[in-house]
Short mmCIF file of C-alpha atoms in Angstrom, two decimals:
data_model
loop_
_atom_site.label_atom_id
_atom_site.label_comp_id
_atom_site.label_asym_id
_atom_site.label_seq_id
_atom_site.Cartn_x
_atom_site.Cartn_y
_atom_site.Cartn_z
CA MET A 1 -0.02 0.00 -0.04
CA ILE A 2 1.21 3.41 -0.90
CA ASP A 3 0.74 5.49 2.24
CA TYR A 4 0.94 9.25 2.36
CA LEU A 5 -1.93 9.85 4.77
CA ASN A 6 0.17 11.59 7.37
CA GLU A 7 1.67 14.02 4.91
CA ILE A 8 -1.69 14.90 3.31
CA PHE A 9 -3.41 15.22 6.70
CA THR A 10 -0.64 17.37 8.15
CA LYS A 11 -0.72 19.79 5.17
CA VAL A 12 -4.46 20.28 5.51
CA ALA A 13 -4.51 20.44 9.33
CA THR A 14 -1.56 22.92 9.52
CA THR A 15 -3.16 25.29 6.99
CA VAL A 16 -6.61 25.10 8.59
CA ARG A 17 -5.20 25.75 12.09
CA THR A 18 -3.04 28.62 10.83
CA GLU A 19 -5.94 30.36 9.04
CA HIS A 20 -8.73 29.64 11.62
CA GLU A 21 -7.78 30.05 15.18
CA GLY A 22 -9.36 27.71 17.65
CA VAL A 23 -10.51 25.02 15.04
CA TYR A 24 -10.16 21.43 16.10
CA VAL A 25 -8.75 19.19 13.34
CA THR A 26 -8.63 15.36 13.53
CA GLY A 27 -7.93 12.49 11.20
CA GLU A 28 -10.88 10.46 12.44
CA TYR A 29 -14.43 10.40 11.14
CA THR A 30 -17.02 11.51 13.57
CA ARG A 31 -20.82 11.70 13.34
CA SER A 32 -21.09 14.30 16.16
CA PRO A 33 -18.01 16.26 17.42
CA SER A 34 -17.62 17.28 21.04
CA LYS A 35 -15.69 20.52 20.06
CA PHE A 36 -16.56 23.27 17.65
CA PRO A 37 -15.64 24.20 15.04
CA THR A 38 -14.29 20.83 13.95
CA VAL A 39 -12.64 19.53 10.79
CA THR A 40 -12.13 15.82 10.04
CA LEU A 41 -10.08 14.36 7.23
CA ASP A 42 -9.89 10.67 6.81
CA GLU A 43 -8.80 8.31 4.08
CA ILE A 44 -11.69 6.13 2.86
CA GLU A 45 -10.07 4.20 0.17
CA ASN A 46 -6.57 3.26 -0.85
CA VAL A 47 -6.58 0.69 -3.66
CA THR A 48 -4.07 -0.53 -6.22
CA VAL A 49 -4.68 0.95 -9.73
CA ASP A 50 -4.63 -2.39 -11.67
CA SER A 51 -4.26 -0.77 -15.01
CA LEU A 52 -0.99 0.80 -13.86
CA VAL A 53 0.69 -2.36 -12.52
CA ASP A 54 3.59 -3.78 -14.50
CA SER A 55 5.07 -7.27 -14.58
CA SER A 56 7.13 -6.69 -11.41
CA ASP A 57 3.84 -6.98 -9.37
CA THR A 58 5.03 -3.99 -7.34
CA GLU A 59 2.44 -1.38 -6.57
CA LYS A 60 3.42 1.81 -8.24
CA TYR A 61 0.12 3.73 -8.05
CA SER A 62 -2.85 3.78 -5.63
CA GLY A 63 -6.27 5.27 -6.03
CA LEU A 64 -7.17 7.35 -3.03
CA SER A 65 -10.39 8.78 -1.72
CA TYR A 66 -10.60 11.15 1.25
CA ARG A 67 -13.62 12.40 3.21
CA LEU A 68 -13.51 15.99 4.59
CA GLN A 69 -16.06 17.18 7.17
CA VAL A 70 -16.50 20.59 8.67
CA PHE A 71 -18.84 21.34 11.65
CA SER A 72 -19.88 24.63 13.16
CA ASN A 73 -22.34 25.32 15.98
CA LYS A 74 -21.75 29.11 16.13
CA THR A 75 -24.92 30.85 17.43
CA GLY A 76 -24.80 33.46 14.51
CA GLY A 77 -23.13 32.61 11.31
CA LYS A 78 -22.52 28.89 11.57
CA LYS A 79 -23.06 28.44 7.86
CA ALA A 80 -20.62 31.21 7.01
CA GLU A 81 -18.04 29.82 9.42
CA ALA A 82 -18.25 26.38 8.08
CA ARG A 83 -18.07 27.52 4.48
CA ASP A 84 -15.03 29.68 5.20
CA ILE A 85 -13.21 26.79 7.00
CA PHE A 86 -14.24 24.43 4.25
CA ALA A 87 -12.82 26.77 1.54
CA THR A 88 -9.47 26.71 3.21
CA ALA A 89 -9.33 22.93 3.48
CA ASP A 90 -10.77 22.49 0.02
CA ASN A 91 -8.04 24.78 -1.51
CA VAL A 92 -5.30 22.64 0.12
CA MET A 93 -6.87 19.42 -1.24
CA LEU A 94 -7.21 20.86 -4.76
CA GLY A 95 -3.71 22.28 -4.52
CA LEU A 96 -2.36 18.77 -3.68
CA GLY A 97 -3.88 17.47 -6.90
CA PHE A 98 -7.09 15.96 -5.56
CA ARG A 99 -10.48 16.37 -7.36
CA ARG A 100 -13.58 17.13 -5.32
CA ILE A 101 -16.25 14.61 -6.32
CA THR A 102 -19.01 15.23 -3.76
CA TYR A 103 -20.22 18.14 -1.64
CA SER A 104 -23.24 18.10 0.60
CA VAL A 105 -24.52 19.78 3.71
CA THR A 106 -26.44 18.25 6.51
CA PRO A 107 -30.04 19.21 6.49
CA ASP A 108 -31.33 21.15 9.50
CA ILE A 109 -33.77 18.39 10.30
CA TYR A 110 -31.04 16.36 11.97
CA ASP A 111 -29.70 18.98 14.31
CA SER A 112 -30.43 22.62 13.68
CA THR A 113 -27.76 23.76 16.07
CA VAL A 114 -24.98 22.36 13.99
CA TYR A 115 -24.14 23.12 10.35
CA SER A 116 -21.95 20.51 8.61
CA ILE A 117 -20.39 20.11 5.18
CA ILE A 118 -19.14 16.74 3.88
CA ALA A 119 -17.04 16.40 0.72
CA THR A 120 -15.11 13.65 -0.81
CA TYR A 121 -11.92 13.80 -3.00
CA GLU A 122 -10.20 11.45 -5.34
CA ALA A 123 -6.72 11.22 -6.78
CA ILE A 124 -4.04 8.72 -7.88
CA ILE A 125 -0.72 8.84 -6.03
CA ASP A 126 2.56 7.17 -6.98
CA VAL A 127 5.29 5.63 -4.82
CA ASN A 128 7.12 8.99 -4.84
CA GLY A 129 4.10 10.88 -3.51
CA THR A 130 3.18 12.51 -6.74
CA VAL A 131 -0.58 13.07 -6.96
CA TYR A 132 -2.50 12.84 -10.23
CA LYS A 133 -6.16 13.71 -10.79
CA ARG A 134 -8.27 10.59 -10.95
#
């Protein structure tokens, strides 16, 4: 398995923490965070790209999928806060070479005190850490 999870997470987490004071960033999925605002980034898929395997049977490329979540419970402006934090994390992911493939918000019917954004990203990465759009 080609594993650059720590490098990708660290880049996103460092940028988000620098640009948004007080945000909690974790590498684990959560349905309901205990701190706000919260950002989660977790790898949800890391698979061999079969069409790019040669006769050496050595994995040279992996197909990656990441899930990004942003949560805000700010009394006034939770949507704006979540979108602002999301934009920062999204720019990092796109800058790394990932492609955003989904984006959705949690409907207010679940918990009107929390606004959340969930997005997924895809890319192909090689053994040297070079990222290619999938």
